[in-house]
Amino acid sequence: MVFTVLILLLLWVFQYFFLARYYRSARIRDMSNISDKLISAYSKGDIANEMKRMAFDNSMCIVVTDTSGRVSIAENNLGSISYFMLDLMNSSGYNMHLIKQELAESRKDELTKIVKNENIKSEEILLCRKFETSAGSGYLYIEASVDPVDSTVSIIRQQLIYITIIIFELAFIITLFISKRLSAPIVHITGTAKKFASGDFSVKFEEKGYREVGELSEVLENAKDEISKVNKLRTDLIANISHDLRTPLTMVKAYAEMIRDLSGDDPEKRNEHLGIIIDEADRLSNLVNNILELSKLESGNIELKYSDFSLHDKINSVLTRYTLLIEQNGYDISFEPDEDRTIHADAEKLDQVLYNFINNAINYSGEQKVIRIRQINREDAVRIEVSDNGKGISKELLPKVFDRYYRGEKVKRDVVGTGLGLSICKEILKKHGFAFGVQSEEGKGSTFWFEVRLHPAKELPAAKV
Ligand code: ADP
């Protein structure tokens, strides 16, 4: 509305105050042009026709005199009371004489002036021009009324009033329309967002409206999905962790009571029970350590301790930990190496990744109990794969396995898990700038992989998962 008012104000200033002045100077320019044409017609001897046409077309009175002031030709289209016509009728030449004198005083060839003709009660423009051509010399007088200009101006002013009213109404309607279309969806989205902020995850951001609002509601809907996912995972985590904490605690309590009441005097039994208590305590500290580790990794408070080491040595040393499991539980765990490579990474953290991948493969390998660790050398990277022939992971769950707190259905485990293993791996690999991922087919098994870069750049871009 302010913009409309500004435009109208400008229109009014220009049309109302400057139009008449502008028209007048345009008319004077016109007259000057006409005088040029007439003089060139005079030199060609065609002045009579040209004068008739000009006087008729432009409502003018045109008079040509010789140097002494005798009228040689005249044409009038202004009526009998124009200045020059009066001069002609009473042969006084009074007005013509006056203006000729002024021209002489001005020492120019052409003079124009605006006068108020009391006879016809309107303003007129008078032009006087001295000319010298090969066909003769003399004076040219032109008289024209400014009236047509005034009537045009008054028409334009009238129209301006209508235009102002129409534009105001249109602007008002458009303003209403726009504000409804622009603000209504935003008001609606704000309402939904407030509900969401107060904890109602059932709300839906589905504003269609114009493009930006559509996009905003899409972004909010995605954010809502993410937040509700994290919320659910958090609740799951608390449930999982409390369960995982309770089981070993129950065991510790039960065996401690057993030692107190029954096996305290039997060294063999007592040692066996104490062994279980120690194992369970280890489990507990493992869980707590994992939680701490993840929170440290996620907050970015961990600096990697880089060193160069042989990949073969690393994997073989990790595998020695599983000898007992291979012997006692019948697992078939083997390493299929490629040519050895020296890699640059945090050895301890890389251990953790390998342990997690292998532990998961053991836990989820099902009846097959076959686990393969493969090394595939690439030009500038080494790919390590840990595969099992277990039940695999469904397509829907696949994108979630690296998520914090995500844990699949419960399985009987040969190695303790906390549900945080893969998210710790993810953070470690991300920090190294190594690509990683998982391929899995339900019923056929899974392959978890990561790629160690051989020539890591100083600033690594985030790896693609
Ligand atoms: P945890 O194994 O302690 O539950 P992880 O973060 O290591 O936690 O793994 C998250 C989930 O990913 C697991 O609960 C399981 O559902 C799934 N998963 C991980 N590795 C495998 C695998 N090799 N085969 C099938 N499922 C797997």
Coordinates of C-alpha atoms and ligand atoms in Angstrom, one line a residue:
M1 CA 0.0 0.0 0.0
V2 CA 2.9 2.4 0.9
F3 CA 4.4 1.6 -2.5
T4 CA 1.1 2.3 -4.3
V5 CA 0.8 5.6 -2.5
L6 CA 4.3 6.5 -3.5
I7 CA 3.7 5.8 -7.1
L8 CA 0.5 7.7 -7.2
L9 CA 2.1 10.6 -5.5
L10 CA 4.8 10.7 -8.1
L11 CA 2.1 10.5 -10.9
W12 CA 0.2 13.4 -9.3
V13 CA 3.3 15.6 -8.9
F14 CA 4.3 15.1 -12.5
Q15 CA 0.9 15.2 -14.1
Y16 CA -0.5 18.0 -12.0
F17 CA 2.3 20.4 -11.6
F18 CA 4.6 19.8 -14.5
L19 CA 2.4 18.6 -17.4
A20 CA 1.1 22.0 -18.5
R21 CA 4.6 23.5 -18.4
Y22 CA 6.0 20.5 -20.2
Y23 CA 3.2 20.8 -22.9
R24 CA 3.8 24.5 -23.4
S25 CA 7.5 24.0 -24.0
A26 CA 6.8 21.1 -26.4
R27 CA 4.3 23.4 -28.3
I28 CA 7.0 26.1 -28.5
R29 CA 9.4 23.6 -29.9
D30 CA 6.8 22.5 -32.4
M31 CA 6.2 26.1 -33.5
S32 CA 9.9 26.6 -34.0
N33 CA 10.1 23.4 -36.2
I34 CA 7.1 24.7 -38.2
S35 CA 8.8 28.0 -38.8
D36 CA 11.8 26.1 -40.2
K37 CA 9.6 24.2 -42.6
L38 CA 7.8 27.3 -43.7
I39 CA 11.0 29.2 -44.4
S40 CA 12.4 26.3 -46.4
A41 CA 9.1 26.2 -48.3
Y42 CA 9.4 30.0 -48.9
S43 CA 12.8 29.6 -50.4
K44 CA 11.3 26.9 -52.8
G45 CA 8.4 29.2 -53.6
D46 CA 5.8 26.8 -52.1
I47 CA 4.9 28.9 -49.1
A48 CA 1.2 29.3 -49.8
N49 CA 0.3 25.7 -49.7
E50 CA 2.6 24.9 -46.8
M51 CA 1.1 27.7 -44.8
K52 CA -2.5 26.6 -45.4
R53 CA -1.7 23.1 -44.3
M54 CA 0.2 24.1 -41.2
A55 CA -2.4 26.7 -40.1
F56 CA -5.1 24.2 -40.5
D57 CA -3.4 21.2 -38.9
N58 CA -2.2 23.2 -35.9
S59 CA -4.9 25.8 -35.4
M60 CA -2.5 28.7 -36.0
C61 CA -2.4 32.2 -37.5
I62 CA 0.6 32.6 -39.8
V63 CA 1.7 35.8 -41.4
V64 CA 4.7 36.5 -43.7
T65 CA 5.8 40.1 -44.2
D66 CA 8.7 41.7 -46.2
T67 CA 11.5 43.5 -44.4
S68 CA 9.5 46.7 -44.3
G69 CA 6.6 45.1 -42.6
R70 CA 4.2 44.8 -45.6
V71 CA 2.1 41.6 -45.4
S72 CA 3.0 39.4 -48.3
I73 CA 0.9 36.3 -47.3
A74 CA -1.3 35.4 -44.4
E75 CA -3.3 32.4 -43.2
N76 CA -5.5 32.3 -40.2
N77 CA -7.2 29.4 -38.4
L78 CA -7.6 31.0 -35.0
G79 CA -10.7 33.1 -35.6
S80 CA -11.1 36.8 -36.1
I81 CA -9.9 37.9 -32.7
S82 CA -6.4 36.6 -32.7
Y83 CA -3.7 39.3 -32.3
F84 CA -2.3 39.0 -35.8
M85 CA -5.7 38.8 -37.4
L86 CA -6.7 42.0 -35.7
D87 CA -3.6 43.6 -37.0
L88 CA -4.4 42.4 -40.5
M89 CA -8.0 43.6 -40.3
N90 CA -7.3 47.1 -39.1
S91 CA -4.1 47.2 -41.0
S92 CA -2.4 48.7 -37.8
G93 CA 0.3 45.9 -37.6
Y94 CA 0.5 47.0 -33.9
N95 CA 1.1 43.6 -32.3
M96 CA 3.4 42.5 -35.1
H97 CA 5.4 45.6 -34.7
L98 CA 5.8 45.2 -31.0
I99 CA 7.1 41.7 -31.2
K100 CA 9.4 42.6 -34.1
Q101 CA 10.9 45.3 -31.9
E102 CA 11.5 42.9 -29.1
L103 CA 13.2 40.6 -31.6
A104 CA 15.4 43.4 -32.7
E105 CA 16.3 44.2 -29.1
S106 CA 17.1 40.6 -28.4
R107 CA 19.6 40.5 -31.3
K108 CA 18.4 37.1 -32.2
D109 CA 16.7 35.6 -35.3
E110 CA 13.8 34.1 -33.4
L111 CA 11.6 35.1 -30.4
T112 CA 8.8 33.3 -28.7
K113 CA 6.6 34.7 -25.9
I114 CA 3.5 33.6 -24.1
V115 CA 0.8 36.3 -23.8
K116 CA -2.7 36.4 -22.4
N117 CA -5.1 37.4 -25.1
E118 CA -7.9 39.3 -23.4
N119 CA -10.1 39.1 -26.4
I120 CA -10.4 35.4 -26.4
K121 CA -9.5 35.0 -22.6
S122 CA -6.8 32.5 -23.2
E123 CA -3.1 32.2 -23.3
E124 CA -1.3 32.3 -26.6
I125 CA 2.2 31.7 -27.9
L126 CA 3.6 34.3 -30.3
L127 CA 6.6 33.6 -32.5
C128 CA 8.5 36.1 -34.6
R129 CA 11.3 35.1 -36.9
K130 CA 13.5 37.0 -39.2
F131 CA 14.6 35.2 -42.3
E132 CA 16.8 35.7 -45.3
T133 CA 16.6 33.3 -48.2
S134 CA 17.6 33.3 -51.9
A135 CA 13.9 33.9 -52.7
G136 CA 13.7 37.0 -50.5
S137 CA 13.9 38.0 -46.9
G138 CA 11.4 39.2 -44.4
Y139 CA 9.6 38.2 -41.1
L140 CA 7.5 35.2 -40.2
Y141 CA 4.8 35.5 -37.5
I142 CA 3.1 32.6 -35.9
E143 CA 0.4 32.7 -33.3
A144 CA -1.0 29.6 -31.6
S145 CA -3.4 29.0 -28.8
V146 CA -2.3 27.0 -25.7
D147 CA -5.9 25.9 -25.2
P148 CA -5.6 22.5 -26.7
V149 CA -2.9 21.9 -24.2
D150 CA -5.1 23.0 -21.3
S151 CA -8.0 20.8 -22.4
T152 CA -5.6 17.8 -22.7
V153 CA -4.2 18.5 -19.2
S154 CA -7.7 18.7 -17.7
I155 CA -8.7 15.4 -19.4
I156 CA -5.5 13.8 -18.0
R157 CA -6.2 15.2 -14.6
Q158 CA -9.7 13.8 -14.6
Q159 CA -8.4 10.4 -15.7
L160 CA -5.8 10.6 -13.0
I161 CA -8.6 10.7 -10.4
Y162 CA -10.2 7.6 -11.8
I163 CA -6.8 5.9 -12.1
T164 CA -6.0 6.7 -8.5
I165 CA -9.3 5.3 -7.3
I166 CA -8.9 2.1 -9.4
I167 CA -5.3 1.6 -8.3
F168 CA -6.1 2.1 -4.7
E169 CA -8.9 -0.5 -4.8
L170 CA -6.7 -2.9 -6.8
A171 CA -3.8 -2.5 -4.4
F172 CA -6.1 -3.1 -1.4
I173 CA -7.5 -6.3 -2.9
I174 CA -4.0 -7.5 -3.9
T175 CA -2.6 -6.7 -0.5
L176 CA -5.4 -8.6 1.1
F177 CA -4.9 -11.6 -1.2
I178 CA -1.1 -11.7 -0.8
S179 CA -1.2 -11.3 3.0
K180 CA -3.7 -14.1 3.2
R181 CA -1.7 -16.3 0.9
L182 CA 1.6 -15.5 2.4
S183 CA 0.9 -15.2 6.1
A184 CA -2.0 -17.7 6.5
P185 CA 0.2 -20.8 5.8
I186 CA 3.0 -19.4 8.0
V187 CA 0.6 -18.8 10.8
H188 CA -0.6 -22.4 10.4
I189 CA 3.0 -23.8 10.3
T190 CA 3.9 -21.8 13.4
G191 CA 0.9 -23.3 15.2
T192 CA 1.9 -26.8 14.2
A193 CA 5.5 -26.1 15.2
K194 CA 4.4 -24.9 18.7
K195 CA 2.5 -28.1 19.2
F196 CA 5.5 -30.1 18.1
A197 CA 7.8 -28.1 20.4
S198 CA 5.5 -29.0 23.3
G199 CA 6.2 -32.7 22.6
D200 CA 3.4 -33.8 20.3
F201 CA 5.1 -35.9 17.7
S202 CA 1.9 -36.8 15.9
V203 CA 1.6 -33.4 14.2
K204 CA 2.1 -33.2 10.4
F205 CA 3.7 -30.3 8.5
E206 CA 1.9 -30.5 5.2
E207 CA 1.3 -26.9 4.1
K208 CA 1.0 -26.8 0.3
G209 CA 0.6 -23.1 -0.5
Y210 CA 3.4 -21.4 -2.5
R211 CA 6.8 -23.0 -3.1
E212 CA 8.8 -21.6 -0.2
V213 CA 6.1 -22.6 2.3
G214 CA 5.9 -26.0 0.8
E215 CA 9.7 -26.4 1.1
L216 CA 9.6 -25.1 4.7
S217 CA 7.0 -27.5 5.7
E218 CA 8.9 -30.3 4.0
V219 CA 12.1 -29.4 5.9
L220 CA 10.1 -29.2 9.2
E221 CA 8.5 -32.6 8.5
N222 CA 11.9 -34.1 7.9
A223 CA 13.3 -32.5 11.1
K224 CA 10.3 -33.9 13.0
D225 CA 10.9 -37.4 11.6
E226 CA 14.6 -37.2 12.7
I227 CA 13.8 -35.8 16.1
S228 CA 11.1 -38.4 16.7
K229 CA 13.5 -41.1 15.6
V230 CA 16.2 -39.9 18.0
N231 CA 13.6 -39.7 20.7
K232 CA 12.6 -43.3 20.1
L233 CA 16.2 -44.4 19.9
R234 CA 16.9 -42.7 23.2
T235 CA 14.0 -44.4 24.9
D236 CA 15.2 -47.7 23.4
L237 CA 18.7 -47.0 24.6
I238 CA 17.6 -46.4 28.2
A239 CA 15.6 -49.7 28.0
N240 CA 18.5 -51.6 26.5
I241 CA 21.1 -50.2 28.9
S242 CA 19.0 -50.7 32.0
H243 CA 18.4 -54.3 30.8
D244 CA 22.1 -54.8 30.1
L245 CA 23.0 -53.3 33.4
R246 CA 20.5 -55.3 35.4
T247 CA 21.5 -58.8 34.0
P248 CA 25.1 -58.7 35.1
L249 CA 24.2 -57.0 38.4
T250 CA 21.7 -59.7 39.2
M251 CA 24.4 -62.3 38.4
V252 CA 26.9 -60.6 40.6
K253 CA 24.5 -60.4 43.5
A254 CA 23.3 -64.0 43.0
Y255 CA 26.9 -65.4 42.9
A256 CA 28.1 -63.3 45.8
E257 CA 25.2 -64.6 47.8
M258 CA 26.0 -68.1 46.7
I259 CA 29.6 -67.7 47.9
R260 CA 28.4 -66.3 51.2
D261 CA 25.8 -69.0 51.9
L262 CA 27.1 -72.1 50.1
S263 CA 30.5 -72.2 48.4
G264 CA 32.5 -70.0 50.7
D265 CA 34.3 -73.0 52.2
D266 CA 34.7 -74.9 49.0
P267 CA 37.8 -73.3 47.2
E268 CA 37.0 -74.9 43.8
K269 CA 33.4 -73.7 43.7
R270 CA 34.2 -70.4 45.2
N271 CA 36.8 -69.7 42.6
E272 CA 34.4 -70.7 39.8
H273 CA 31.7 -68.3 41.2
L274 CA 34.2 -65.5 41.8
G275 CA 35.3 -66.0 38.1
I276 CA 31.7 -65.4 37.0
I277 CA 31.4 -62.3 39.2
I278 CA 34.6 -61.0 37.6
D279 CA 33.3 -61.7 34.1
E280 CA 30.1 -59.9 34.8
A281 CA 31.9 -57.0 36.3
D282 CA 34.0 -56.9 33.1
R283 CA 30.8 -56.8 31.1
L284 CA 29.5 -53.9 33.2
S285 CA 32.7 -51.9 32.8
N286 CA 32.7 -52.7 29.0
L287 CA 29.2 -51.2 28.7
V288 CA 30.0 -48.1 30.7
N289 CA 33.2 -47.7 28.7
N290 CA 31.3 -47.9 25.4
I291 CA 28.8 -45.2 26.5
L292 CA 31.7 -42.9 27.6
E293 CA 33.6 -43.6 24.4
L294 CA 30.7 -42.8 22.1
S295 CA 29.9 -39.6 23.9
K296 CA 33.5 -38.5 23.7
L297 CA 33.7 -39.4 20.0
E298 CA 30.5 -37.6 19.3
S299 CA 31.5 -34.5 21.1
G300 CA 34.7 -34.3 19.1
N301 CA 36.9 -34.4 22.3
I302 CA 39.1 -37.2 21.0
E303 CA 42.4 -36.7 19.2
L304 CA 43.5 -39.6 17.0
K305 CA 47.0 -40.9 17.7
Y306 CA 48.3 -41.6 14.3
S307 CA 51.1 -44.1 13.6
D308 CA 52.3 -46.3 10.7
F309 CA 51.9 -50.0 11.0
S310 CA 51.5 -53.2 9.0
L311 CA 48.0 -54.2 8.2
H312 CA 48.7 -57.9 8.2
D313 CA 50.2 -57.6 11.7
K314 CA 47.2 -55.7 12.9
I315 CA 44.6 -58.1 11.7
N316 CA 46.6 -61.2 12.8
S317 CA 47.0 -59.8 16.3
V318 CA 43.2 -59.1 16.5
L319 CA 42.5 -62.6 15.4
T320 CA 44.6 -64.2 18.2
R321 CA 42.0 -63.0 20.6
Y322 CA 39.5 -65.3 19.0
T323 CA 41.5 -68.6 19.2
L324 CA 39.6 -69.7 22.3
L325 CA 36.3 -69.1 20.6
I326 CA 37.4 -70.9 17.5
E327 CA 38.5 -73.9 19.5
Q328 CA 35.6 -74.0 22.0
N329 CA 32.6 -72.9 19.9
G330 CA 33.6 -74.2 16.5
Y331 CA 33.8 -70.9 14.7
D332 CA 35.6 -70.8 11.4
I333 CA 37.3 -67.4 11.3
S334 CA 40.0 -66.7 8.8
F335 CA 41.8 -63.9 7.1
E336 CA 42.2 -63.7 3.3
P337 CA 45.0 -61.3 2.8
D338 CA 46.2 -59.3 -0.2
E339 CA 49.8 -57.9 -0.4
D340 CA 50.7 -56.3 2.9
R341 CA 50.4 -52.5 3.2
T342 CA 51.7 -50.0 5.8
I343 CA 48.8 -47.9 6.9
H344 CA 48.6 -44.6 8.7
A345 CA 45.9 -44.6 11.3
D346 CA 45.1 -44.7 15.1
A347 CA 46.0 -48.3 15.8
E348 CA 44.0 -48.6 19.0
K349 CA 40.8 -47.2 17.4
L350 CA 41.2 -49.4 14.3
D351 CA 41.4 -52.4 16.7
Q352 CA 38.1 -51.3 18.1
V353 CA 36.5 -51.2 14.6
L354 CA 37.8 -54.6 13.7
Y355 CA 36.7 -56.1 17.0
N356 CA 33.3 -54.7 16.6
F357 CA 32.8 -55.9 13.1
I358 CA 34.1 -59.4 14.0
N359 CA 32.1 -59.6 17.2
N360 CA 29.0 -58.7 15.3
A361 CA 29.8 -61.3 12.6
I362 CA 30.2 -63.9 15.4
N363 CA 27.0 -62.9 17.2
Y364 CA 24.9 -62.8 14.0
S365 CA 26.5 -65.6 12.0
G366 CA 23.8 -68.1 13.0
E367 CA 24.4 -71.8 12.5
Q368 CA 27.1 -71.4 9.8
K369 CA 29.7 -69.9 12.1
V370 CA 31.8 -68.9 9.1
I371 CA 33.5 -65.5 9.2
R372 CA 35.8 -64.1 6.6
I373 CA 38.0 -61.1 6.9
R374 CA 39.2 -60.0 3.4
Q375 CA 41.8 -57.5 2.3
I376 CA 41.4 -56.0 -1.1
N377 CA 44.1 -53.6 -2.3
R378 CA 43.1 -50.7 -4.4
E379 CA 45.3 -48.0 -6.0
D380 CA 45.1 -45.5 -3.2
A381 CA 43.2 -47.5 -0.5
V382 CA 42.9 -50.8 1.1
R383 CA 39.4 -52.3 1.6
I384 CA 38.8 -54.5 4.6
E385 CA 35.6 -56.6 4.6
V386 CA 34.2 -58.7 7.4
S387 CA 31.6 -61.1 6.1
D388 CA 29.3 -63.7 7.8
N389 CA 26.8 -66.1 6.4
G390 CA 24.2 -65.3 9.1
K391 CA 20.6 -64.1 8.8
G392 CA 21.6 -60.8 7.3
I393 CA 19.8 -57.5 7.7
S394 CA 16.5 -56.5 6.1
K395 CA 16.4 -53.6 3.6
E396 CA 14.4 -51.4 6.0
L397 CA 16.8 -51.9 8.9
L398 CA 20.0 -51.6 6.8
P399 CA 20.2 -47.8 6.9
K400 CA 19.7 -47.8 10.6
V401 CA 22.4 -50.2 11.8
F402 CA 25.1 -47.5 12.2
D403 CA 22.6 -45.3 14.0
R404 CA 23.3 -44.4 17.6
Y405 CA 21.4 -46.6 20.0
Y406 CA 19.9 -48.8 17.3
R407 CA 19.8 -52.4 18.2
G408 CA 18.1 -55.2 16.2
E409 CA 16.1 -58.0 17.8
K410 CA 17.7 -59.8 20.7
V411 CA 19.9 -62.8 19.8
K412 CA 21.8 -65.3 21.8
R413 CA 25.3 -63.8 21.9
D414 CA 28.6 -65.4 22.2
V415 CA 30.3 -62.0 22.6
V416 CA 28.8 -59.3 24.7
G417 CA 27.3 -56.4 22.8
T418 CA 25.9 -53.1 23.9
G419 CA 24.1 -51.8 20.9
L420 CA 26.6 -49.0 20.6
G421 CA 29.4 -50.9 18.8
L422 CA 28.6 -49.8 15.2
S423 CA 27.9 -46.2 16.1
I424 CA 31.4 -46.1 17.8
C425 CA 32.8 -47.6 14.6
K426 CA 31.0 -45.0 12.5
E427 CA 32.5 -42.1 14.6
I428 CA 36.0 -43.6 14.5
L429 CA 35.9 -44.1 10.7
K430 CA 34.4 -40.7 10.1
K431 CA 37.1 -39.1 12.2
H432 CA 39.8 -40.9 10.1
G433 CA 38.0 -39.9 6.9
F434 CA 37.6 -43.5 5.8
A435 CA 34.7 -44.6 3.7
F436 CA 32.6 -47.4 5.2
G437 CA 29.4 -49.3 4.8
V438 CA 27.5 -52.5 4.8
Q439 CA 26.0 -54.8 2.2
S440 CA 23.5 -57.4 3.4
E441 CA 20.9 -59.7 2.1
E442 CA 18.4 -61.3 4.3
G443 CA 19.1 -65.0 4.9
K444 CA 22.5 -64.8 3.1
G445 CA 24.6 -62.8 5.5
S446 CA 26.2 -59.4 5.8
T447 CA 29.5 -57.8 4.8
F448 CA 30.7 -54.8 6.8
W449 CA 33.6 -52.9 5.1
F450 CA 35.8 -49.9 5.4
E451 CA 38.5 -48.4 3.2
V452 CA 41.8 -47.2 4.6
R453 CA 43.2 -44.4 2.5
L454 CA 46.9 -44.9 1.8
H455 CA 47.8 -41.2 1.2
P456 CA 45.4 -39.3 3.4
A457 CA 45.2 -35.6 2.7
K458 CA 45.6 -33.2 5.6
E459 CA 42.1 -32.1 5.7
L460 CA 39.8 -35.0 4.7
P461 CA 36.3 -34.4 3.5
A462 CA 33.7 -36.3 5.3
A463 CA 33.6 -39.9 4.0
K464 CA 30.4 -41.1 2.2
V465 CA 28.6 -43.8 3.9
Ligands
ADP1 P1 24.9 -54.8 19.2 O1 25.5 -55.7 18.2 O2 25.6 -54.7 20.5 O3 23.4 -54.9 19.2 P2 25.9 -52.9 17.2 O4 25.9 -51.4 17.2 O5 27.2 -53.6 17.1 O6 25.2 -53.3 18.5 O7 24.9 -53.4 16.1 C1 23.7 -52.8 15.9 C2 22.7 -53.7 15.2 O8 23.1 -54.0 13.9 C3 22.6 -55.1 15.9 O9 21.8 -55.1 17.0 C4 22.2 -56.0 14.8 O10 20.7 -56.0 14.7 C5 22.7 -55.3 13.5 N1 23.9 -56.0 13.1 C6 25.2 -55.7 13.3 N2 26.0 -56.5 12.7 C7 25.3 -57.5 12.1 C8 25.6 -58.7 11.3 N3 26.9 -59.0 11.0 N4 24.6 -59.4 10.8 C9 23.3 -59.0 11.1 N5 22.9 -58.0 11.9 C10 23.9 -57.2 12.3

